[in-house]
Amino acid sequence: MMDIQVFDIFKLHPLIMKKIYLFLAFIVLGNLVFAQSIIDRDQAINGMVKEVSADSLQSYIKTLVAFGTRNTLSTQKAPNRGIGAARIWVLNKFNEFAKASNGRLTAIIDTITYQPDGKRVDSTILLGNVIATLKGTDPNDHRIFVVSGHLDNMRTNVMNRVDDAPGANDDGSGSAAVIECARVMSKYSFPATIVFVTVSGEEQGLLGAYFLANKAKKEKWAIQAVLNNDIMGSNNSSETKIIDNTRIRVFSEGLSVLDTGKIATNIRNLGLENDGRARQLARYVKEIGERYVDNIEVVMVYRNDRFLRGGDHSPFVQNGFAAVRITEMNENYYHQHQDVRMENNIQYGDLAEFIDYEYLRKNTAINLVSLANLAKAPAVPEEVTIQVKKLDNFTSLSWKAPLYGKVKGYYILMRETTSPVWQKKFYTTATEMKLPYSKDNYFFAVQSASETGNESLPVIPAVAR
Ligand SMILES: [Zn+2]
């Protein structure tokens, strides 16, 4: 209205007026596009990203390396050396952050006595996972989101518990990321619960992760997602000498152990081999990570882990939870599971000097934003279905409100069957949508969204007859 009044005063020729209006329309549209890219980011999460500090991460890794060795079989009696001292230090860090959380963050060392197993444990040990829990603010919301790294490490010989093993990257980097996420996130509140954990016994056979995952299954924890961080702070490869600190890998399995019998038949009938829960989580980490963190690309790898290797997400995967592994783009095997030494002018050993802290900051932030967006989002929509009563070229979806969380609306996701990522995102405040796209040619899913645009994990529709 203002515009028309202003231009009426000048009494311009209608053709000139038309040009001016077109010009104004361009400016308005341009601003909308610009504004859109800012609105897409929840400002609270944007603020959290800015708090993730390369200096903090560096100080954690420096301290972890200073424990000499963190081998799971190492001393638990020395005050400044070995796995025992290291886990007490992590517990103290968590307790320090707890003070700023109004009692919402609590931390423990969850222990179990582990007997010699004839493999990588040759004496009775007390295995301990350091766990910090940021309780959700909604008492009805039982969802749990987990971020993990492993505190233990190894030399070339995994049974050597005496000599120095720095373990700066494997897995000082993942442990530091977990601690930094806890530091930043514990100052904020989320409706759902977030669990920050540094496990032990990874190098001895994923012992700490099995202990935690088995317990979670037995006690029916409502774990929705596990982000396992292992080897994520070095930016270059051995042998091929690639340098890259702008890409990070997320490994995910295609099908879950639960996908058997009728579920497997349904997956085959509908072509849903690429839509398992871990794969959806990986897709989510890519979308949300790249939305909030600049200068980083999340590269999905379609397998549970690196070729013939394993990690702490696997015990969760085996218990039916959605779990992924986050690992640097290129691994340097001169610095992994190697005694510190010089050989043929090559420095071997997992030393702190090989960490790229800016890269680690971005990779930590990828975790933080994924957890924050998940924990701020409502639960997933219920009873998501796709109508197939008659043959037509539309796709009609309907769903019900989630069991908990405040919903502002829903996103309907769409992608071509060959696309690795969702390509279109439709928004509605209703609980149904009819789209002019054929279900023959696309995959669809529905997410719940909060007032600040935080979306739940997607739900693939079931067939409604
Ligand atoms: Zn590792």
Short mmCIF file of C-alpha atoms and ligand atoms in Angstrom, two decimals:
data_model
loop_
_atom_site.label_atom_id
_atom_site.label_comp_id
_atom_site.label_asym_id
_atom_site.label_seq_id
_atom_site.Cartn_x
_atom_site.Cartn_y
_atom_site.Cartn_z
CA MET A 1 0.00 0.00 0.00
CA MET A 2 2.80 2.39 0.87
CA ASP A 3 4.44 1.82 -2.49
CA ILE A 4 1.34 2.80 -4.46
CA GLN A 5 0.87 6.00 -2.47
CA VAL A 6 4.49 7.02 -2.95
CA PHE A 7 4.40 6.48 -6.69
CA ASP A 8 1.00 8.17 -7.10
CA ILE A 9 2.56 11.33 -5.75
CA PHE A 10 5.11 11.30 -8.56
CA LYS A 11 2.35 10.57 -11.12
CA LEU A 12 4.64 8.48 -13.30
CA HIS A 13 3.76 7.14 -16.72
CA PRO A 14 2.06 3.68 -16.41
CA LEU A 15 4.83 1.96 -18.41
CA ILE A 16 7.53 3.37 -16.13
CA MET A 17 5.37 2.39 -13.15
CA LYS A 18 5.21 -1.17 -14.48
CA LYS A 19 9.00 -1.27 -14.72
CA ILE A 20 9.38 0.06 -11.21
CA TYR A 21 6.92 -2.52 -9.86
CA LEU A 22 8.80 -5.30 -11.64
CA PHE A 23 12.05 -4.01 -10.16
CA LEU A 24 10.48 -3.90 -6.67
CA ALA A 25 9.11 -7.39 -7.16
CA PHE A 26 12.64 -8.61 -7.92
CA ILE A 27 13.97 -7.01 -4.74
CA VAL A 28 11.18 -8.52 -2.63
CA LEU A 29 11.65 -11.97 -4.19
CA GLY A 30 15.40 -11.73 -3.79
CA ASN A 31 15.00 -10.88 -0.12
CA LEU A 32 12.57 -13.73 0.36
CA VAL A 33 15.06 -16.20 -1.08
CA PHE A 34 17.79 -14.74 1.12
CA ALA A 35 15.50 -14.69 4.17
CA GLN A 36 14.52 -18.30 3.48
CA SER A 37 18.09 -19.51 3.78
CA ILE A 38 18.32 -17.82 7.18
CA ILE A 39 14.88 -18.94 8.41
CA ASP A 40 15.89 -22.52 7.60
CA ARG A 41 18.32 -22.34 10.49
CA ASP A 42 16.91 -22.43 14.00
CA GLN A 43 18.69 -19.49 15.59
CA ALA A 44 19.18 -21.29 18.90
CA ILE A 45 21.02 -24.12 17.16
CA ASN A 46 22.93 -21.59 15.09
CA GLY A 47 24.12 -20.06 18.38
CA MET A 48 25.23 -23.46 19.69
CA VAL A 49 27.34 -24.04 16.58
CA LYS A 50 29.21 -20.80 17.28
CA GLU A 51 30.07 -22.07 20.76
CA VAL A 52 31.84 -25.22 19.52
CA SER A 53 35.50 -24.37 19.99
CA ALA A 54 38.61 -25.72 18.29
CA ASP A 55 40.59 -24.55 21.34
CA SER A 56 38.42 -26.59 23.73
CA LEU A 57 38.82 -29.65 21.53
CA GLN A 58 42.59 -29.16 21.44
CA SER A 59 42.81 -28.87 25.22
CA TYR A 60 40.78 -32.10 25.71
CA ILE A 61 43.00 -34.05 23.32
CA LYS A 62 46.16 -32.66 24.93
CA THR A 63 44.91 -33.86 28.32
CA LEU A 64 43.85 -37.28 26.99
CA VAL A 65 47.26 -37.85 25.38
CA ALA A 66 48.96 -36.84 28.65
CA PHE A 67 47.51 -39.94 30.39
CA GLY A 68 50.29 -41.83 28.59
CA THR A 69 48.15 -44.81 27.66
CA ARG A 70 44.41 -45.33 27.82
CA ASN A 71 44.58 -49.02 26.94
CA THR A 72 41.59 -50.77 28.51
CA LEU A 73 43.94 -53.17 30.34
CA SER A 74 46.13 -50.33 31.70
CA THR A 75 46.35 -49.21 35.32
CA GLN A 76 43.28 -47.98 37.17
CA LYS A 77 45.25 -47.02 40.27
CA ALA A 78 47.67 -44.33 39.07
CA PRO A 79 46.38 -40.75 39.54
CA ASN A 80 47.68 -39.40 36.22
CA ARG A 81 48.20 -42.39 33.99
CA GLY A 82 46.05 -45.08 32.38
CA ILE A 83 42.39 -45.67 31.59
CA GLY A 84 41.30 -45.26 35.23
CA ALA A 85 42.65 -41.71 35.54
CA ALA A 86 41.36 -40.83 32.07
CA ARG A 87 37.78 -41.83 32.81
CA ILE A 88 37.79 -39.98 36.14
CA TRP A 89 38.94 -36.88 34.26
CA VAL A 90 36.06 -37.23 31.77
CA LEU A 91 33.62 -37.71 34.68
CA ASN A 92 34.97 -34.52 36.30
CA LYS A 93 34.52 -32.60 33.03
CA PHE A 94 30.90 -33.76 32.80
CA ASN A 95 30.33 -32.81 36.45
CA GLU A 96 31.83 -29.38 35.81
CA PHE A 97 29.33 -28.84 32.95
CA ALA A 98 26.54 -30.19 35.17
CA LYS A 99 26.86 -27.15 37.44
CA ALA A 100 25.67 -24.87 34.62
CA SER A 101 22.75 -27.12 33.74
CA ASN A 102 20.48 -26.57 36.76
CA GLY A 103 20.76 -30.21 37.71
CA ARG A 104 19.59 -31.53 34.33
CA LEU A 105 22.97 -33.02 33.41
CA THR A 106 24.09 -35.95 35.56
CA ALA A 107 27.16 -38.11 35.06
CA ILE A 108 28.33 -41.56 36.17
CA ILE A 109 30.96 -44.16 35.39
CA ASP A 110 28.91 -47.23 34.57
CA THR A 111 31.10 -50.25 35.38
CA ILE A 112 31.07 -54.00 34.86
CA THR A 113 33.63 -56.61 35.89
CA TYR A 114 34.98 -58.30 32.79
CA GLN A 115 36.65 -61.71 32.95
CA PRO A 116 39.46 -62.95 30.67
CA ASP A 117 37.85 -63.98 27.38
CA GLY A 118 40.73 -65.80 25.68
CA LYS A 119 40.86 -63.01 23.11
CA ARG A 120 41.88 -59.45 23.90
CA VAL A 121 41.25 -59.53 27.66
CA ASP A 122 43.74 -61.61 29.66
CA SER A 123 43.00 -60.50 33.23
CA THR A 124 39.94 -59.53 35.26
CA ILE A 125 39.23 -55.84 34.67
CA LEU A 126 36.69 -53.26 35.71
CA LEU A 127 35.30 -51.92 32.45
CA GLY A 128 33.83 -48.41 32.69
CA ASN A 129 31.74 -46.23 30.38
CA VAL A 130 31.56 -42.54 31.31
CA ILE A 131 27.97 -41.45 30.70
CA ALA A 132 26.44 -37.97 30.98
CA THR A 133 22.67 -37.69 30.62
CA LEU A 134 20.98 -34.39 29.73
CA LYS A 135 17.44 -35.10 30.87
CA GLY A 136 14.68 -33.91 28.55
CA THR A 137 12.34 -31.20 29.84
CA ASP A 138 9.17 -33.00 28.74
CA PRO A 139 8.42 -35.69 31.35
CA ASN A 140 6.19 -37.55 28.87
CA ASP A 141 8.88 -37.65 26.19
CA HIS A 142 10.95 -40.81 26.61
CA ARG A 143 13.08 -40.45 23.48
CA ILE A 144 16.86 -40.76 23.88
CA PHE A 145 19.53 -39.61 21.42
CA VAL A 146 23.07 -40.91 21.95
CA VAL A 147 26.47 -39.55 20.91
CA SER A 148 29.53 -41.72 21.57
CA GLY A 149 33.29 -41.99 21.23
CA HIS A 150 35.79 -44.43 22.75
CA LEU A 151 38.18 -43.34 25.47
CA ASP A 152 40.50 -46.35 25.21
CA ASN A 153 43.29 -46.74 22.66
CA MET A 154 46.07 -49.10 21.57
CA ARG A 155 49.65 -49.42 20.35
CA THR A 156 50.62 -51.78 17.52
CA ASN A 157 50.17 -54.59 20.04
CA VAL A 158 46.66 -54.26 21.52
CA MET A 159 47.75 -56.21 24.63
CA ASN A 160 50.48 -53.69 25.53
CA ARG A 161 49.03 -51.86 28.52
CA VAL A 162 52.24 -50.35 29.83
CA ASP A 163 53.96 -48.26 27.16
CA ASP A 164 52.82 -44.92 25.78
CA ALA A 165 49.99 -44.79 23.24
CA PRO A 166 48.85 -41.22 22.48
CA GLY A 167 45.53 -42.06 20.76
CA ALA A 168 44.98 -38.43 19.77
CA ASN A 169 42.78 -39.26 16.80
CA ASP A 170 41.70 -42.84 17.64
CA ASP A 171 39.74 -41.99 19.52
CA GLY A 172 40.81 -38.84 21.30
CA SER A 173 38.99 -36.98 18.52
CA GLY A 174 35.66 -38.76 19.07
CA SER A 175 35.96 -38.48 22.86
CA ALA A 176 36.75 -34.75 22.59
CA ALA A 177 33.73 -34.28 20.29
CA VAL A 178 31.46 -35.97 22.86
CA ILE A 179 32.84 -33.82 25.70
CA GLU A 180 32.47 -30.61 23.65
CA CYS A 181 28.88 -31.47 22.68
CA ALA A 182 28.13 -32.00 26.40
CA ARG A 183 29.77 -28.69 27.34
CA VAL A 184 27.77 -26.63 24.84
CA MET A 185 24.45 -28.50 24.90
CA SER A 186 24.14 -28.80 28.69
CA LYS A 187 23.56 -25.02 28.85
CA TYR A 188 20.42 -25.47 26.75
CA SER A 189 17.26 -27.47 27.32
CA PHE A 190 15.59 -29.96 25.00
CA PRO A 191 12.26 -31.79 25.31
CA ALA A 192 13.95 -35.18 24.69
CA THR A 193 16.97 -36.70 26.47
CA ILE A 194 20.53 -36.65 25.11
CA VAL A 195 23.16 -39.14 26.31
CA PHE A 196 26.86 -38.32 25.92
CA VAL A 197 29.12 -41.34 26.36
CA THR A 198 32.80 -42.20 26.17
CA VAL A 199 33.05 -45.98 26.27
CA SER A 200 36.01 -48.25 27.05
CA GLY A 201 37.11 -51.53 25.55
CA GLU A 202 36.58 -50.63 21.89
CA GLU A 203 39.99 -51.87 20.84
CA GLN A 204 39.53 -54.95 23.02
CA GLY A 205 36.39 -55.98 21.05
CA LEU A 206 33.73 -53.22 21.37
CA LEU A 207 33.25 -54.30 25.00
CA GLY A 208 31.93 -51.02 26.43
CA ALA A 209 29.53 -50.44 23.55
CA TYR A 210 28.15 -54.00 23.93
CA PHE A 211 27.73 -53.41 27.66
CA LEU A 212 25.74 -50.22 27.01
CA ALA A 213 23.73 -51.42 23.99
CA ASN A 214 22.74 -54.70 25.67
CA LYS A 215 21.65 -52.80 28.78
CA ALA A 216 19.64 -50.32 26.67
CA LYS A 217 17.87 -53.20 24.90
CA LYS A 218 17.17 -55.08 28.14
CA GLU A 219 15.87 -51.98 29.93
CA LYS A 220 13.90 -50.88 26.84
CA TRP A 221 15.52 -47.46 26.48
CA ALA A 222 13.72 -45.52 23.74
CA ILE A 223 16.94 -44.82 21.80
CA GLN A 224 16.04 -43.20 18.46
CA ALA A 225 19.54 -42.56 17.15
CA VAL A 226 23.18 -43.29 17.96
CA LEU A 227 25.99 -41.20 16.47
CA ASN A 228 29.28 -43.02 16.96
CA ASN A 229 32.37 -40.88 16.43
CA ASP A 230 35.63 -42.68 15.83
CA ILE A 231 38.71 -41.23 14.05
CA MET A 232 37.40 -37.85 12.93
CA GLY A 233 40.10 -35.22 13.40
CA SER A 234 42.79 -35.84 10.78
CA ASN A 235 42.49 -34.41 7.29
CA ASN A 236 44.83 -36.54 5.18
CA SER A 237 45.49 -40.03 3.87
CA SER A 238 48.61 -42.14 4.03
CA GLU A 239 49.97 -43.56 0.71
CA THR A 240 47.69 -41.49 -1.58
CA LYS A 241 48.49 -38.20 0.27
CA ILE A 242 45.03 -36.64 -0.15
CA ILE A 243 44.35 -33.55 1.96
CA ASP A 244 40.68 -32.73 2.61
CA ASN A 245 39.06 -31.01 5.57
CA THR A 246 35.75 -30.24 3.87
CA ARG A 247 34.22 -33.71 3.82
CA ILE A 248 33.24 -36.20 6.54
CA ARG A 249 31.88 -39.72 6.11
CA VAL A 250 28.78 -41.17 7.72
CA PHE A 251 28.51 -44.97 7.46
CA SER A 252 25.10 -46.62 7.67
CA GLU A 253 23.72 -50.09 7.08
CA GLY A 254 20.88 -50.46 4.57
CA LEU A 255 18.73 -53.03 6.36
CA SER A 256 18.33 -53.63 10.08
CA VAL A 257 18.44 -56.98 11.94
CA LEU A 258 14.75 -56.40 12.58
CA ASP A 259 14.00 -56.40 8.83
CA THR A 260 13.06 -60.07 8.54
CA GLY A 261 9.94 -62.07 7.66
CA LYS A 262 6.96 -59.94 6.61
CA ILE A 263 8.96 -56.74 7.01
CA ALA A 264 11.57 -58.03 4.54
CA THR A 265 8.81 -59.03 2.09
CA ASN A 266 7.36 -55.53 2.31
CA ILE A 267 10.79 -53.96 1.71
CA ARG A 268 11.23 -56.09 -1.43
CA ASN A 269 7.72 -55.34 -2.70
CA LEU A 270 8.08 -51.58 -2.28
CA GLY A 271 11.75 -51.26 -3.20
CA LEU A 272 12.73 -49.85 0.20
CA GLU A 273 16.24 -51.37 0.36
CA ASN A 274 17.72 -47.91 0.76
CA ASP A 275 15.31 -46.68 3.45
CA GLY A 276 16.33 -48.58 6.57
CA ARG A 277 16.43 -46.68 9.86
CA ALA A 278 20.21 -46.25 9.98
CA ARG A 279 20.22 -45.04 6.35
CA GLN A 280 17.46 -42.53 7.16
CA LEU A 281 19.52 -41.34 10.12
CA ALA A 282 22.58 -40.90 7.87
CA ARG A 283 20.46 -38.90 5.40
CA TYR A 284 19.21 -36.77 8.30
CA VAL A 285 22.76 -36.11 9.57
CA LYS A 286 23.71 -35.02 6.04
CA GLU A 287 20.76 -32.65 5.62
CA ILE A 288 20.89 -31.08 9.08
CA GLY A 289 24.69 -31.08 9.31
CA GLU A 290 25.07 -29.24 6.02
CA ARG A 291 22.20 -26.87 6.92
CA TYR A 292 24.01 -25.54 9.98
CA VAL A 293 27.73 -26.13 9.52
CA ASP A 294 29.55 -24.22 6.79
CA ASN A 295 32.34 -25.56 4.59
CA ILE A 296 31.65 -29.22 5.25
CA GLU A 297 29.98 -31.91 3.17
CA VAL A 298 28.61 -35.05 4.79
CA VAL A 299 29.37 -37.99 2.51
CA MET A 300 27.13 -41.01 2.98
CA VAL A 301 28.77 -44.40 2.62
CA TYR A 302 26.32 -47.22 2.04
CA ARG A 303 27.77 -49.81 4.40
CA ASN A 304 27.75 -50.26 8.16
CA ASP A 305 31.46 -49.54 8.51
CA ARG A 306 34.70 -49.35 6.57
CA PHE A 307 35.63 -52.47 4.59
CA LEU A 308 35.71 -55.48 6.96
CA ARG A 309 36.20 -53.23 9.98
CA GLY A 310 33.98 -52.45 12.93
CA GLY A 311 33.07 -49.88 15.55
CA ASP A 312 30.94 -49.04 18.57
CA HIS A 313 27.73 -48.39 16.60
CA SER A 314 27.61 -52.09 15.63
CA PRO A 315 26.46 -53.39 19.07
CA PHE A 316 23.58 -50.88 18.85
CA VAL A 317 22.82 -51.90 15.27
CA GLN A 318 22.80 -55.56 16.34
CA ASN A 319 20.27 -54.70 19.07
CA GLY A 320 17.94 -53.09 16.52
CA PHE A 321 18.76 -49.41 17.20
CA ALA A 322 19.40 -46.88 14.41
CA ALA A 323 23.13 -46.21 14.67
CA VAL A 324 25.73 -44.72 12.33
CA ARG A 325 29.49 -44.23 12.33
CA ILE A 326 31.03 -40.80 11.71
CA THR A 327 34.64 -40.89 10.50
CA GLU A 328 37.05 -38.55 8.70
CA MET A 329 37.12 -38.65 4.90
CA ASN A 330 40.64 -40.07 4.61
CA GLU A 331 42.46 -42.23 7.15
CA ASN A 332 46.18 -42.11 7.72
CA TYR A 333 47.40 -45.58 8.69
CA TYR A 334 50.87 -44.30 9.68
CA HIS A 335 49.11 -42.69 12.64
CA GLN A 336 46.60 -45.40 13.54
CA HIS A 337 47.33 -48.32 15.93
CA GLN A 338 51.08 -47.59 15.52
CA ASP A 339 53.88 -47.36 18.06
CA VAL A 340 55.38 -43.89 18.00
CA ARG A 341 58.59 -44.14 15.96
CA MET A 342 60.48 -42.88 12.91
CA GLU A 343 60.91 -45.34 10.06
CA ASN A 344 62.14 -44.54 6.52
CA ASN A 345 61.68 -40.84 7.33
CA ILE A 346 58.02 -41.41 8.18
CA GLN A 347 56.68 -40.41 11.59
CA TYR A 348 54.45 -43.18 12.91
CA GLY A 349 52.06 -42.87 15.85
CA ASP A 350 48.70 -41.28 16.75
CA LEU A 351 50.15 -37.92 17.83
CA ALA A 352 48.20 -34.75 18.61
CA GLU A 353 50.27 -32.79 16.07
CA PHE A 354 48.41 -34.59 13.27
CA ILE A 355 44.98 -33.32 14.32
CA ASP A 356 43.31 -30.54 12.29
CA TYR A 357 41.32 -28.81 15.03
CA GLU A 358 39.28 -26.68 12.65
CA TYR A 359 38.20 -29.86 10.84
CA LEU A 360 37.41 -31.49 14.18
CA ARG A 361 35.38 -28.41 15.18
CA LYS A 362 33.20 -28.77 12.07
CA ASN A 363 32.80 -32.52 12.59
CA THR A 364 31.83 -31.98 16.23
CA ALA A 365 29.30 -29.36 15.14
CA ILE A 366 27.76 -31.87 12.70
CA ASN A 367 27.02 -34.09 15.71
CA LEU A 368 25.75 -31.21 17.82
CA VAL A 369 23.28 -29.88 15.26
CA SER A 370 21.94 -33.35 14.45
CA LEU A 371 21.36 -34.08 18.15
CA ALA A 372 19.90 -30.63 18.86
CA ASN A 373 17.52 -30.73 15.90
CA LEU A 374 16.36 -34.25 16.81
CA ALA A 375 15.91 -33.46 20.51
CA LYS A 376 14.02 -30.21 19.78
CA ALA A 377 11.76 -31.88 17.22
CA PRO A 378 8.45 -33.53 18.14
CA ALA A 379 8.29 -37.33 17.98
CA VAL A 380 7.68 -38.93 14.59
CA PRO A 381 4.14 -38.77 13.12
CA GLU A 382 1.97 -41.83 13.82
CA GLU A 383 0.16 -44.12 11.40
CA VAL A 384 1.67 -42.64 8.25
CA THR A 385 -0.07 -44.24 5.27
CA ILE A 386 -0.23 -43.99 1.50
CA GLN A 387 -3.62 -44.51 -0.22
CA VAL A 388 -3.82 -47.19 -2.92
CA LYS A 389 -7.60 -47.74 -3.15
CA LYS A 390 -7.69 -46.83 -6.84
CA LEU A 391 -5.05 -46.41 -9.52
CA ASP A 392 -4.22 -42.75 -10.11
CA ASN A 393 -1.26 -40.51 -10.75
CA PHE A 394 -1.55 -38.67 -7.44
CA THR A 395 0.07 -39.63 -4.20
CA SER A 396 -2.22 -39.24 -1.18
CA LEU A 397 -0.64 -39.47 2.25
CA SER A 398 -2.21 -39.22 5.69
CA TRP A 399 -0.92 -39.51 9.24
CA LYS A 400 -1.72 -38.75 12.88
CA ALA A 401 -0.08 -36.42 15.37
CA PRO A 402 2.98 -37.76 17.22
CA LEU A 403 2.68 -39.21 20.71
CA TYR A 404 4.61 -36.33 22.26
CA GLY A 405 6.08 -32.96 21.45
CA LYS A 406 4.56 -29.70 20.19
CA VAL A 407 3.82 -29.88 16.47
CA LYS A 408 3.53 -26.84 14.25
CA GLY A 409 3.26 -28.78 11.01
CA TYR A 410 4.64 -31.60 8.88
CA TYR A 411 7.12 -32.00 6.08
CA ILE A 412 6.38 -34.42 3.27
CA LEU A 413 9.64 -35.57 1.74
CA MET A 414 10.01 -36.79 -1.81
CA ARG A 415 12.85 -38.18 -3.89
CA GLU A 416 13.37 -40.10 -7.10
CA THR A 417 14.03 -43.80 -6.57
CA THR A 418 17.68 -43.38 -7.63
CA SER A 419 18.36 -40.29 -5.52
CA PRO A 420 20.45 -40.73 -2.36
CA VAL A 421 18.88 -37.68 -0.69
CA TRP A 422 15.40 -36.18 -0.33
CA GLN A 423 14.83 -33.72 -3.20
CA LYS A 424 11.58 -31.92 -2.34
CA LYS A 425 10.10 -30.90 0.96
CA PHE A 426 6.41 -29.90 1.17
CA TYR A 427 5.01 -28.26 4.29
CA THR A 428 1.49 -28.50 5.71
CA THR A 429 -0.29 -27.97 9.00
CA ALA A 430 -2.89 -30.58 8.03
CA THR A 431 -2.52 -34.34 8.61
CA GLU A 432 -2.91 -35.32 4.98
CA MET A 433 -1.56 -34.24 1.62
CA LYS A 434 -2.35 -35.04 -2.01
CA LEU A 435 0.59 -34.51 -4.34
CA PRO A 436 0.58 -34.42 -8.15
CA TYR A 437 3.46 -36.89 -8.32
CA SER A 438 3.13 -40.60 -9.05
CA LYS A 439 4.02 -43.03 -6.25
CA ASP A 440 5.43 -45.27 -9.00
CA ASN A 441 8.33 -42.88 -9.56
CA TYR A 442 9.18 -41.45 -6.14
CA PHE A 443 9.74 -42.37 -2.52
CA PHE A 444 7.84 -40.41 0.13
CA ALA A 445 8.18 -39.90 3.88
CA VAL A 446 6.64 -37.65 6.55
CA GLN A 447 8.31 -35.72 9.38
CA SER A 448 6.80 -33.81 12.31
CA ALA A 449 8.09 -30.25 12.69
CA SER A 450 8.28 -27.95 15.71
CA GLU A 451 7.57 -24.22 15.87
CA THR A 452 11.23 -23.45 15.16
CA GLY A 453 11.31 -25.83 12.18
CA ASN A 454 13.11 -28.74 13.83
CA GLU A 455 12.04 -31.90 12.06
CA SER A 456 11.75 -35.46 13.39
CA LEU A 457 13.27 -38.46 11.69
CA PRO A 458 11.20 -39.35 8.59
CA VAL A 459 8.59 -42.11 8.54
CA ILE A 460 8.05 -44.14 5.38
CA PRO A 461 4.32 -44.61 4.76
CA ALA A 462 2.65 -47.98 5.16
CA VAL A 463 0.16 -49.08 2.51
CA ALA A 464 -3.51 -48.34 3.36
CA ARG A 465 -5.97 -50.58 1.52
ZN ZN B 1 38.75 -46.26 17.15
#
